[in-house]
Short mmCIF file of C-alpha atoms in Angstrom, two decimals:
data_model
loop_
_atom_site.label_atom_id
_atom_site.label_comp_id
_atom_site.label_asym_id
_atom_site.label_seq_id
_atom_site.Cartn_x
_atom_site.Cartn_y
_atom_site.Cartn_z
CA UNK A 1 -25.64 -44.75 32.16
CA UNK A 2 -23.74 -44.92 35.23
CA UNK A 3 -23.90 -48.20 36.69
CA UNK A 4 -23.13 -50.70 33.96
CA UNK A 5 -19.22 -48.27 33.50
CA UNK A 6 -18.72 -48.65 37.23
CA UNK A 7 -19.41 -52.23 37.35
CA UNK A 8 -17.11 -52.85 34.14
CA UNK A 9 -14.55 -51.02 35.34
CA UNK A 10 -14.71 -53.41 38.39
CA UNK A 11 -14.78 -56.17 35.53
CA UNK A 12 -11.11 -54.83 34.50
CA UNK A 13 -9.79 -54.06 37.64
CA UNK A 14 -10.31 -57.94 38.60
CA UNK A 15 -9.63 -58.47 35.18
CA UNK A 16 -6.05 -56.61 36.12
CA UNK A 17 -5.29 -57.88 39.09
CA UNK A 18 -5.93 -61.10 37.74
CA UNK A 19 -3.01 -61.48 35.03
CA UNK A 20 -1.10 -59.56 37.75
CA UNK A 21 -1.38 -62.55 40.11
CA UNK A 22 0.03 -65.07 37.41
CA UNK A 23 2.65 -62.65 35.74
CA UNK A 24 3.71 -63.14 39.53
CA UNK A 25 3.77 -66.07 39.32
CA UNK A 26 5.27 -66.83 36.54
CA UNK A 27 8.22 -64.53 37.98
CA UNK A 28 8.70 -67.01 40.45
CA UNK A 29 8.39 -69.67 39.23
CA UNK A 30 11.00 -68.47 36.43
CA UNK A 31 12.80 -67.27 39.91
CA UNK A 32 12.81 -70.61 41.21
CA UNK A 33 14.77 -72.74 37.94
CA UNK A 34 16.80 -69.99 37.77
CA UNK A 35 17.79 -70.49 41.79
CA UNK A 36 18.27 -74.52 41.23
CA UNK A 37 18.59 -76.45 43.70
CA UNK A 38 20.14 -75.32 47.12
CA UNK A 39 23.49 -76.44 48.07
CA UNK A 40 23.64 -75.89 51.13
CA UNK A 41 21.05 -77.83 53.02
CA UNK A 42 20.65 -81.05 49.87
CA UNK A 43 19.49 -83.56 51.60
CA UNK A 44 16.43 -81.38 51.81
CA UNK A 45 15.89 -79.21 48.86
CA UNK A 46 16.66 -82.24 46.40
CA UNK A 47 13.45 -83.06 48.15
CA UNK A 48 12.16 -79.59 47.42
CA UNK A 49 13.19 -78.11 44.39
CA UNK A 50 10.64 -80.73 42.16
CA UNK A 51 8.05 -80.39 44.54
CA UNK A 52 8.74 -76.52 45.24
CA UNK A 53 8.61 -75.96 40.96
CA UNK A 54 5.85 -78.28 40.35
CA UNK A 55 3.79 -75.65 43.29
CA UNK A 56 4.56 -72.94 41.50
CA UNK A 57 3.33 -74.40 38.01
CA UNK A 58 0.66 -75.69 39.36
CA UNK A 59 -0.39 -71.60 40.75
CA UNK A 60 0.27 -70.66 37.58
CA UNK A 61 -2.40 -73.07 36.47
CA UNK A 62 -4.48 -71.50 38.40
CA UNK A 63 -3.85 -68.65 38.10
CA UNK A 64 -4.25 -68.63 33.90
CA UNK A 65 -7.06 -71.15 34.98
CA UNK A 66 -8.61 -67.97 36.78
CA UNK A 67 -7.98 -65.11 34.12
CA UNK A 68 -8.97 -67.07 31.46
CA UNK A 69 -12.78 -67.14 33.01
CA UNK A 70 -12.60 -63.13 34.24
CA UNK A 71 -11.80 -62.01 31.03
CA UNK A 72 -14.51 -64.94 29.43
CA UNK A 73 -17.19 -62.85 31.11
CA UNK A 74 -15.60 -58.76 29.96
CA UNK A 75 -17.57 -57.66 26.99
CA UNK A 76 -15.56 -55.81 24.48
CA UNK A 77 -15.90 -51.67 23.76
CA UNK A 78 -19.23 -50.58 21.40
CA UNK A 79 -17.37 -46.73 21.26
CA UNK A 80 -14.51 -46.75 18.91
CA UNK A 81 -12.17 -44.64 20.63
CA UNK A 82 -10.95 -42.16 18.80
CA UNK A 83 -7.34 -41.44 19.02
CA UNK A 84 -6.87 -37.65 17.39
CA UNK A 85 -3.52 -36.94 15.99
CA UNK A 86 -1.58 -40.32 17.83
CA UNK A 87 -2.86 -42.18 15.62
CA UNK A 88 -0.92 -40.39 12.68
CA UNK A 89 2.22 -41.56 14.75
CA UNK A 90 1.88 -45.08 13.22
CA UNK A 91 2.18 -43.91 9.86
CA UNK A 92 5.86 -41.60 10.68
CA UNK A 93 7.66 -43.00 8.31
CA UNK A 94 11.66 -43.89 9.56
CA UNK A 95 14.22 -41.13 9.27
CA UNK A 96 16.76 -43.22 8.53
CA UNK A 97 14.93 -43.61 4.89
CA UNK A 98 13.45 -40.38 4.28
CA UNK A 99 16.09 -37.58 5.86
CA UNK A 100 13.21 -35.13 5.34
CA UNK A 101 12.55 -33.90 8.32
CA UNK A 102 16.73 -33.31 9.99
CA UNK A 103 16.68 -31.54 7.12
CA UNK A 104 13.51 -29.59 7.97
CA UNK A 105 15.02 -28.87 11.17
CA UNK A 106 17.66 -27.78 10.06
CA UNK A 107 16.91 -25.49 8.02
CA UNK A 108 14.10 -24.04 10.21
CA UNK A 109 17.05 -23.86 12.53
CA UNK A 110 19.24 -21.77 10.85
CA UNK A 111 16.44 -19.62 9.75
CA UNK A 112 15.23 -19.26 13.41
CA UNK A 113 19.07 -18.66 15.30
CA UNK A 114 19.76 -15.94 12.13
CA UNK A 115 16.38 -13.85 12.72
CA UNK A 116 17.38 -14.18 16.59
CA UNK A 117 21.11 -12.57 15.54
CA UNK A 118 19.48 -10.27 13.14
CA UNK A 119 17.60 -8.98 15.93
CA UNK A 120 20.09 -8.46 18.73
CA UNK A 121 22.29 -6.94 16.06
CA UNK A 122 19.61 -4.58 15.15
CA UNK A 123 19.01 -3.55 19.04
CA UNK A 124 22.94 -2.85 19.07
CA UNK A 125 23.92 -1.20 16.48
CA UNK A 126 20.57 1.35 16.68
CA UNK A 127 21.66 1.59 20.62
CA UNK A 128 24.55 3.70 20.48
CA UNK A 129 26.39 3.85 16.73
CA UNK A 130 28.34 6.69 17.70
CA UNK A 131 30.08 4.31 20.68
CA UNK A 132 31.41 1.54 18.53
CA UNK A 133 34.19 0.32 20.67
CA UNK A 134 32.90 -0.17 23.89
CA UNK A 135 29.42 -1.87 23.46
CA UNK A 136 28.09 -2.53 27.04
CA UNK A 137 25.37 -4.82 27.46
CA UNK A 138 24.89 -7.04 30.23
CA UNK A 139 25.73 -10.71 29.11
CA UNK A 140 22.22 -11.57 30.83
CA UNK A 141 20.91 -9.15 27.74
CA UNK A 142 22.83 -11.10 25.31
CA UNK A 143 21.91 -14.51 25.94
CA UNK A 144 18.07 -13.50 26.20
CA UNK A 145 16.33 -14.09 23.16
CA UNK A 146 13.24 -11.37 22.04
CA UNK A 147 10.00 -11.86 23.97
CA UNK A 148 8.38 -11.98 20.01
CA UNK A 149 10.30 -13.64 16.83
CA UNK A 150 9.16 -11.92 13.56
CA UNK A 151 8.49 -14.87 12.02
CA UNK A 152 6.24 -16.11 14.18
CA UNK A 153 3.53 -13.57 15.26
CA UNK A 154 -0.66 -14.76 16.02
CA UNK A 155 -2.87 -13.94 12.94
CA UNK A 156 -4.60 -10.91 14.00
CA UNK A 157 -1.60 -9.60 14.12
CA UNK A 158 -1.06 -9.36 10.82
CA UNK A 159 -4.47 -9.21 10.16
CA UNK A 160 -5.17 -5.47 12.36
CA UNK A 161 -1.53 -4.31 10.57
CA UNK A 162 -3.24 -4.83 6.70
CA UNK A 163 -6.33 -4.08 7.64
CA UNK A 164 -4.71 -0.55 9.55
CA UNK A 165 -2.69 0.06 5.99
CA UNK A 166 -6.00 -0.81 3.59
CA UNK A 167 -7.86 2.58 4.88
CA UNK A 168 -4.49 3.95 4.61
CA UNK A 169 -5.61 4.60 0.76
CA UNK A 170 -8.89 4.49 -0.29
CA UNK A 171 -7.69 3.61 -4.79
CA UNK A 172 -5.25 0.75 -3.13
CA UNK A 173 -6.97 -2.12 -2.25
CA UNK A 174 -5.74 -5.29 -0.01
CA UNK A 175 -7.35 -8.29 0.28
CA UNK A 176 -5.44 -11.04 3.01
CA UNK A 177 -6.02 -15.15 2.03
CA UNK A 178 -3.93 -18.29 4.09
CA UNK A 179 -2.95 -20.82 1.26
CA UNK A 180 -0.40 -21.68 2.95
CA UNK A 181 -2.18 -21.91 6.25
CA UNK A 182 -0.30 -19.83 8.81
CA UNK A 183 1.73 -17.66 6.67
CA UNK A 184 -0.78 -14.65 4.73
CA UNK A 185 -0.72 -13.41 0.74
CA UNK A 186 -2.21 -10.18 0.44
CA UNK A 187 -3.21 -9.59 -2.96
CA UNK A 188 -2.77 -5.75 -3.50
CA UNK A 189 -5.15 -3.94 -6.71
CA UNK A 190 -3.63 -1.07 -6.29
CA UNK A 191 -6.33 1.78 -8.82
CA UNK A 192 -6.42 0.68 -12.48
CA UNK A 193 -2.29 0.66 -12.61
CA UNK A 194 -1.31 -2.23 -11.01
CA UNK A 195 -1.75 -5.42 -9.35
CA UNK A 196 1.24 -7.71 -6.89
CA UNK A 197 0.53 -10.25 -4.89
CA UNK A 198 2.72 -10.08 -1.60
CA UNK A 199 3.97 -13.22 0.60
CA UNK A 200 4.01 -12.35 4.06
CA UNK A 201 5.97 -15.02 6.57
CA UNK A 202 5.49 -14.01 10.42
CA UNK A 203 5.30 -9.91 9.92
CA UNK A 204 8.21 -10.12 7.70
CA UNK A 205 7.44 -9.41 3.77
CA UNK A 206 9.56 -12.63 1.68
CA UNK A 207 7.89 -11.89 -1.68
CA UNK A 208 6.80 -9.30 -3.85
CA UNK A 209 5.53 -10.57 -7.45
CA UNK A 210 4.19 -6.59 -9.29
CA UNK A 211 1.86 -7.32 -12.36
CA UNK A 212 -0.59 -5.26 -14.77
CA UNK A 213 -4.43 -5.06 -13.90
CA UNK A 214 -5.00 -6.96 -16.92
CA UNK A 215 -3.53 -9.95 -15.55
CA UNK A 216 -5.00 -13.31 -13.41
CA UNK A 217 -3.84 -13.15 -10.06
CA UNK A 218 -5.01 -16.49 -9.93
CA UNK A 219 -3.46 -19.51 -11.31
CA UNK A 220 -5.16 -22.44 -13.59
CA UNK A 221 -6.00 -24.00 -10.20
CA UNK A 222 -7.37 -20.38 -8.70
CA UNK A 223 -4.55 -21.04 -6.13
CA UNK A 224 -3.12 -17.42 -6.02
CA UNK A 225 -0.39 -17.22 -8.41
CA UNK A 226 3.14 -16.64 -6.68
CA UNK A 227 5.71 -16.63 -8.69
CA UNK A 228 4.64 -15.77 -12.82
CA UNK A 229 6.36 -12.95 -13.09
CA UNK A 230 4.58 -10.16 -15.80
CA UNK A 231 4.45 -11.08 -19.67
CA UNK A 232 5.55 -6.61 -19.52
CA UNK A 233 8.62 -4.90 -19.28
CA UNK A 234 7.44 -2.37 -17.41
CA UNK A 235 6.16 -4.53 -14.24
CA UNK A 236 9.76 -6.66 -14.66
CA UNK A 237 10.55 -3.76 -13.96
CA UNK A 238 8.39 -2.77 -10.74
CA UNK A 239 8.30 -6.53 -9.25
CA UNK A 240 13.08 -5.97 -9.18
CA UNK A 241 12.16 -2.41 -7.82
CA UNK A 242 9.34 -3.51 -4.70
CA UNK A 243 12.37 -6.13 -4.53
CA UNK A 244 14.53 -3.70 -3.65
CA UNK A 245 12.22 -2.25 -1.98
CA UNK A 246 10.87 -4.54 0.49
CA UNK A 247 14.34 -5.14 1.30
CA UNK A 248 15.56 -1.98 1.90
CA UNK A 249 12.78 -1.27 3.93
CA UNK A 250 13.16 -4.73 6.33
CA UNK A 251 14.18 -3.33 9.68
CA UNK A 252 14.63 -6.12 12.78
CA UNK A 253 13.28 -3.86 15.33
CA UNK A 254 10.68 -2.25 13.73
CA UNK A 255 8.95 -4.70 11.71
CA UNK A 256 5.06 -2.78 11.35
CA UNK A 257 6.56 0.61 10.12
CA UNK A 258 8.56 -1.32 7.41
CA UNK A 259 5.50 -3.11 6.18
CA UNK A 260 3.98 0.04 6.89
CA UNK A 261 6.38 2.21 4.78
CA UNK A 262 6.47 -0.43 2.13
CA UNK A 263 3.38 -0.53 1.07
CA UNK A 264 3.43 3.51 1.14
CA UNK A 265 6.15 3.24 -1.76
CA UNK A 266 4.01 0.94 -3.11
CA UNK A 267 1.00 3.52 -3.17
CA UNK A 268 3.41 6.08 -5.60
CA UNK A 269 3.26 3.91 -7.85
CA UNK A 270 -1.04 5.16 -8.66
CA UNK A 271 1.06 7.44 -11.28
CA UNK A 272 3.65 5.12 -12.99
CA UNK A 273 2.11 6.32 -16.18
CA UNK A 274 1.25 9.43 -16.10
CA UNK A 275 4.50 10.74 -13.68
CA UNK A 276 7.34 12.39 -15.30
CA UNK A 277 10.71 12.62 -14.46
CA UNK A 278 11.87 13.95 -11.74
CA UNK A 279 15.46 14.46 -13.12
CA UNK A 280 15.01 13.99 -17.77
CA UNK A 281 11.00 15.74 -16.97
CA UNK A 282 9.58 12.97 -20.11
CA UNK A 283 7.47 10.26 -19.59
CA UNK A 284 9.51 7.21 -21.43
CA UNK A 285 13.34 6.77 -21.28
CA UNK A 286 14.02 2.89 -23.36
CA UNK A 287 10.06 2.59 -23.82
CA UNK A 288 10.30 2.95 -20.36
CA UNK A 289 7.96 5.45 -17.58
CA UNK A 290 9.95 6.20 -14.83
CA UNK A 291 9.83 2.55 -12.86
CA UNK A 292 12.73 3.74 -10.02
CA UNK A 293 10.89 5.48 -6.34
CA UNK A 294 12.82 7.24 -4.23
CA UNK A 295 12.18 5.82 -1.13
CA UNK A 296 11.96 8.39 1.57
CA UNK A 297 10.68 11.33 -1.65
CA UNK A 298 8.77 8.60 -3.69
CA UNK A 299 9.66 10.85 -6.18
CA UNK A 300 9.96 9.23 -9.94
CA UNK A 301 12.53 8.15 -11.86
CA UNK A 302 13.68 6.26 -15.10
CA UNK A 303 16.44 3.19 -14.12
CA UNK A 304 19.03 5.35 -15.57
CA UNK A 305 18.82 8.84 -14.25
CA UNK A 306 17.93 7.63 -10.76
CA UNK A 307 20.26 9.70 -8.03
CA UNK B 1 -4.46 -5.43 -24.09
CA UNK B 2 -3.69 -2.55 -23.97
CA UNK B 3 -4.70 0.80 -25.07
CA UNK B 4 -4.62 2.34 -28.99
CA UNK B 5 -4.23 4.57 -30.42
CA UNK B 6 -4.69 5.03 -34.20
CA UNK B 7 -2.86 8.26 -36.28
CA UNK B 8 -2.91 8.79 -40.10
CA UNK B 9 0.28 9.34 -41.11
CA UNK B 10 0.75 12.57 -43.96
CA UNK B 11 1.97 11.41 -47.26
CA UNK B 12 2.90 14.25 -49.12
CA UNK B 13 4.72 12.18 -52.57
CA UNK B 14 1.68 10.11 -52.50
CA UNK B 15 3.44 7.01 -53.25
CA UNK B 16 3.25 5.15 -50.37
CA UNK B 17 5.80 3.57 -50.18
CA UNK B 18 8.85 5.69 -49.52
CA UNK B 19 6.52 6.99 -46.61
CA UNK B 20 6.52 3.22 -45.17
CA UNK B 21 10.40 3.25 -45.67
CA UNK B 22 11.04 6.26 -43.72
CA UNK B 23 8.40 5.16 -40.82
CA UNK B 24 10.34 1.45 -40.66
CA UNK B 25 14.14 2.83 -40.92
CA UNK B 26 12.84 5.64 -37.98
CA UNK B 27 11.34 3.01 -35.41
CA UNK B 28 13.76 0.89 -36.63
CA UNK B 29 16.35 2.97 -34.59
CA UNK B 30 13.98 2.38 -31.62
CA UNK B 31 15.64 -0.60 -31.29
CA UNK B 32 11.94 -2.08 -32.67
CA UNK B 33 11.81 -5.64 -34.37
CA UNK B 34 9.33 -6.84 -36.76
CA UNK B 35 7.33 -9.31 -35.85
CA UNK B 36 4.93 -10.34 -38.51
CA UNK B 37 2.14 -8.60 -40.99
CA UNK B 38 -1.32 -7.15 -39.74
CA UNK B 39 -4.52 -6.73 -42.12
CA UNK B 40 -7.67 -4.91 -41.17
CA UNK B 41 -10.38 -5.21 -43.63
CA UNK B 42 -13.65 -3.70 -43.46
CA UNK B 43 -16.91 -3.89 -45.32
CA UNK B 44 -19.60 -1.73 -46.13
CA UNK B 45 -23.42 -2.64 -46.73
CA UNK B 46 -26.20 0.47 -46.49
CA UNK B 47 -29.68 -1.51 -45.84
CA UNK B 48 -32.02 -1.51 -48.97
CA UNK B 49 -34.70 0.96 -50.17
CA UNK B 50 -37.45 -1.29 -48.92
CA UNK B 51 -36.73 -0.97 -45.43
CA UNK B 52 -37.92 2.71 -45.19
CA UNK B 53 -36.63 5.02 -42.53
CA UNK B 54 -33.12 6.44 -43.51
CA UNK B 55 -30.60 5.05 -45.01
CA UNK B 56 -28.30 3.03 -42.49
CA UNK B 57 -24.98 1.27 -42.83
CA UNK B 58 -22.37 -1.38 -41.40
CA UNK B 59 -19.39 -1.92 -41.43
CA UNK B 60 -18.14 -5.29 -41.48
CA UNK B 61 -14.47 -5.94 -40.29
CA UNK B 62 -11.55 -8.15 -39.47
CA UNK B 63 -8.37 -7.36 -37.72
CA UNK B 64 -6.02 -10.34 -37.97
CA UNK B 65 -5.13 -9.21 -34.21
CA UNK B 66 -8.42 -11.44 -33.20
CA UNK B 67 -8.82 -13.52 -36.03
CA UNK B 68 -11.65 -15.33 -35.09
CA UNK B 69 -13.76 -12.64 -34.04
CA UNK B 70 -16.44 -10.49 -36.84
CA UNK B 71 -16.78 -6.76 -36.29
CA UNK B 72 -20.42 -5.84 -36.67
CA UNK B 73 -20.40 -1.51 -36.85
CA UNK B 74 -24.70 -0.39 -36.60
CA UNK B 75 -23.78 3.01 -38.15
CA UNK B 76 -26.52 5.04 -37.29
CA UNK B 77 -24.94 8.92 -37.85
CA UNK B 78 -25.23 9.71 -34.56
CA UNK B 79 -24.67 6.24 -32.67
CA UNK B 80 -23.00 3.34 -33.56
CA UNK B 81 -23.56 0.39 -31.66
CA UNK B 82 -20.06 -2.60 -32.15
CA UNK B 83 -21.84 -6.91 -32.45
CA UNK B 84 -18.44 -8.95 -31.46
CA UNK B 85 -19.37 -12.09 -33.24
CA UNK B 86 -18.03 -15.34 -33.83
CA UNK B 87 -15.98 -16.06 -37.21
CA UNK B 88 -19.06 -17.39 -38.76
CA UNK B 89 -20.99 -14.52 -38.70
CA UNK B 90 -19.36 -13.54 -42.05
CA UNK B 91 -21.94 -16.59 -43.74
CA UNK B 92 -25.10 -15.36 -42.40
CA UNK B 93 -24.62 -11.91 -44.16
CA UNK B 94 -25.33 -13.05 -47.46
CA UNK B 95 -29.18 -14.55 -45.66
CA UNK B 96 -29.52 -11.21 -44.68
CA UNK B 97 -28.96 -9.46 -48.91
CA UNK B 98 -33.21 -8.15 -49.02
CA UNK B 99 -32.01 -5.34 -45.89
CA UNK B 100 -28.68 -5.03 -46.21
CA UNK B 101 -26.16 -4.66 -49.78
CA UNK B 102 -22.38 -4.37 -50.18
CA UNK B 103 -20.95 -1.73 -51.55
CA UNK B 104 -18.55 -4.02 -53.57
CA UNK B 105 -16.27 -0.14 -54.64
CA UNK B 106 -16.32 0.76 -51.02
CA UNK B 107 -13.95 -2.33 -49.08
CA UNK B 108 -11.46 -0.72 -47.24
CA UNK B 109 -7.84 -2.42 -45.82
CA UNK B 110 -4.76 -1.14 -43.91
CA UNK B 111 -2.14 -3.62 -44.40
CA UNK B 112 1.26 -3.85 -43.37
CA UNK B 113 4.05 -4.64 -40.62
CA UNK B 114 3.85 -5.04 -36.54
CA UNK B 115 6.75 -4.03 -34.83
CA UNK B 116 6.99 -4.43 -30.95
CA UNK B 117 9.23 -1.96 -28.63
CA UNK B 118 9.56 -2.23 -25.45
CA UNK B 119 5.71 -2.38 -24.10
CA UNK B 120 4.88 -0.24 -27.14
CA UNK B 121 3.18 -2.28 -29.86
CA UNK B 122 2.71 -0.84 -33.29
CA UNK B 123 1.47 -1.53 -36.57
CA UNK B 124 2.35 1.05 -39.92
CA UNK B 125 -0.43 -0.09 -42.37
CA UNK B 126 -1.17 1.37 -45.99
CA UNK B 127 -4.84 1.86 -46.68
CA UNK B 128 -6.21 0.86 -49.97
CA UNK B 129 -9.70 1.15 -51.28
CA UNK B 130 -10.86 -1.46 -53.75
CA UNK B 131 -7.13 -1.64 -55.01
CA UNK B 132 -6.13 2.39 -54.52
CA UNK B 133 -3.92 3.92 -52.92
CA UNK B 134 -5.24 6.38 -50.04
CA UNK B 135 -2.83 6.93 -46.62
CA UNK B 136 -0.52 5.76 -44.26
CA UNK B 137 -2.36 4.74 -40.54
CA UNK B 138 0.14 4.14 -37.50
CA UNK B 139 -1.95 2.04 -34.99
CA UNK B 140 -0.62 1.91 -31.66
CA UNK B 141 -0.62 -0.43 -28.63
CA UNK B 142 0.36 0.44 -25.02
CA UNK B 143 0.03 -3.19 -23.40
CA UNK B 144 0.24 -2.90 -19.56
CA UNK B 145 -2.52 -0.35 -18.66
CA UNK B 146 -5.92 -0.11 -19.55
CA UNK B 147 -7.75 2.91 -19.41
CA UNK B 148 -6.49 5.94 -21.49
CA UNK B 149 -6.44 7.88 -18.95
CA UNK B 150 -3.85 6.69 -17.68
CA UNK B 151 -1.15 6.23 -20.42
CA UNK B 152 -2.65 8.81 -22.88
CA UNK B 153 0.37 11.62 -22.59
CA UNK B 154 2.58 8.84 -22.24
CA UNK B 155 1.49 7.29 -25.65
CA UNK B 156 1.89 10.22 -27.42
CA UNK B 157 5.56 10.91 -26.50
CA UNK B 158 5.85 7.79 -27.89
CA UNK B 159 4.08 8.81 -30.98
CA UNK B 160 5.60 11.93 -31.57
CA UNK B 161 9.23 10.14 -31.19
CA UNK B 162 8.79 8.90 -34.66
CA UNK B 163 6.11 10.40 -35.80
CA UNK B 164 6.96 14.10 -35.16
CA UNK B 165 4.87 17.11 -35.17
CA UNK B 166 1.63 14.70 -37.03
CA UNK B 167 0.57 14.01 -33.83
CA UNK B 168 -1.52 16.11 -32.22
CA UNK B 169 -1.21 17.74 -27.82
CA UNK B 170 -5.20 16.95 -27.61
CA UNK B 171 -6.89 13.72 -27.10
CA UNK B 172 -8.36 12.43 -29.93
CA UNK B 173 -12.08 12.92 -29.49
CA UNK B 174 -12.91 9.17 -29.97
CA UNK B 175 -10.22 8.49 -26.52
CA UNK B 176 -12.02 12.04 -25.33
CA UNK B 177 -15.91 10.09 -24.71
CA UNK B 178 -13.91 6.65 -23.26
CA UNK B 179 -10.75 8.44 -21.60
CA UNK B 180 -12.08 6.56 -17.53
CA UNK B 181 -13.05 3.60 -19.60
CA UNK B 182 -11.44 0.48 -19.32
CA UNK B 183 -9.85 -0.38 -23.82
CA UNK B 184 -11.62 -3.07 -25.28
CA UNK B 185 -10.76 -4.18 -28.85
CA UNK B 186 -13.93 -3.07 -29.93
CA UNK B 187 -12.70 0.33 -29.82
CA UNK B 188 -9.79 -0.03 -31.55
CA UNK B 189 -11.77 -1.29 -34.47
CA UNK B 190 -14.44 2.05 -33.90
CA UNK B 191 -11.28 3.84 -34.34
CA UNK B 192 -10.41 2.09 -37.30
CA UNK B 193 -14.13 2.37 -39.06
CA UNK B 194 -13.41 6.15 -37.69
CA UNK B 195 -10.82 6.08 -39.81
CA UNK B 196 -11.53 4.16 -43.21
CA UNK B 197 -14.69 6.95 -43.41
CA UNK B 198 -12.13 9.78 -43.20
CA UNK B 199 -10.19 8.63 -45.70
CA UNK B 200 -13.77 7.10 -48.10
CA UNK B 201 -14.73 10.75 -47.62
CA UNK B 202 -12.16 13.44 -46.60
CA UNK B 203 -9.45 14.72 -49.10
CA UNK B 204 -6.72 11.30 -48.94
CA UNK B 205 -4.29 13.51 -48.20
CA UNK B 206 -4.34 15.55 -44.93
CA UNK B 207 -2.36 18.27 -43.23
CA UNK B 208 1.04 19.46 -43.75
CA UNK B 209 3.77 18.36 -45.16
CA UNK B 210 5.98 15.52 -43.20
CA UNK B 211 8.37 17.21 -40.09
CA UNK B 212 11.07 15.56 -38.99
CA UNK B 213 10.63 13.36 -35.14
CA UNK B 214 11.48 15.73 -32.05
CA UNK B 215 14.30 13.28 -30.55
#
């Protein structure tokens, strides 16, 4: 196996060498042509210029013949060469016809900056909130990027976090899937009360939809339905409140804690239909059960009875 | 499909329309939206003498909420078996007449208006048996929930808000038996059969005089 390979490599090398000789002789010919006849020693230059050109041309001719004979001895490669992803480079659309790539890049940079700044701000503000005027962090700390950004964490870390939350509550079942590549989508089934779809971006919660237990989690195509709101007013309200809670719990510094507190809050809806409002002691107000849960105490309140 | 509860509304005046008007007015005060009509009808068939054994009943029920389905409920006295079949099941019944024969004068139906109040659906039906007025039957359905155990006390509060004290604080026996199960359309139909049997057998106008709603 090794011998023919070795010989073919040798043949290829000699071919390349003859090609190089051909090119250098062609270059030499053009150089002579470009310089033209030399004027200072015109008496022998007149003779030598056409002679030299003709000599160069015969060199070129000889070298070309050599190359042709060498190339004829080459065998074309039978194994197709795999180019991998670089093969797709030829398919790349020209950016001036399609501005999508640059827009995406801008958007990505913008979001990256926002996350970066919010993390820095969070550490600054939580550091010393009493001494507001004298925030004196060294310049190098400000400039340094945080080691890990919340929206680009490894999949295993998110998986472990969700697994941990899944084991915290017996009656809440979390099912993780990744229909869009890296970012996780968690399908939550809470007792026989509700189902929710929580979309992650990295370790940040991006979007929450809450639906009734008897409403489907997947659309007609069998994919996870991320957007369709519930047809029931109760769960539309709970969806709004869940998104508010998601924003409330979000803290760039302790992102896994914020996810955990969000799911603890969501779990308190297991008694959505059975709890009475803490303030008015009734189940119904405006034909709605208490759809609001206090963030710290998880006490149930009606939308109108909120403290 | 949510959880349905049926409630007989006592009608002391025995006229029907006065009490349904009153209920209509009360429910409209709760920001209800009227959305069409509904009918639930029930035919009863009895086994003929030559089949032997005890006399068994079969109720054939249609509900306009599930218009493509015919429910056949086999009533042996102690146990009820429900069959949900296609609408064409009706055409098969005349072929069974050597076993089951219909009692024409027992045909009973509940008919009336349907309202939507938030996530609740309320159906106020007037019950008539072969043309004679028998009473008022109110169906309340809570759509977002699936098991009676979760939402019974919430539904009781809602029913008491427009029907007053005729709503008992205890869970109806039928729901009590299926308190933790997922509610199905068959459960609704079986409750209708239960209430229709009460209308047929017992004194028609049960309960005390209707009292004012608590809220």
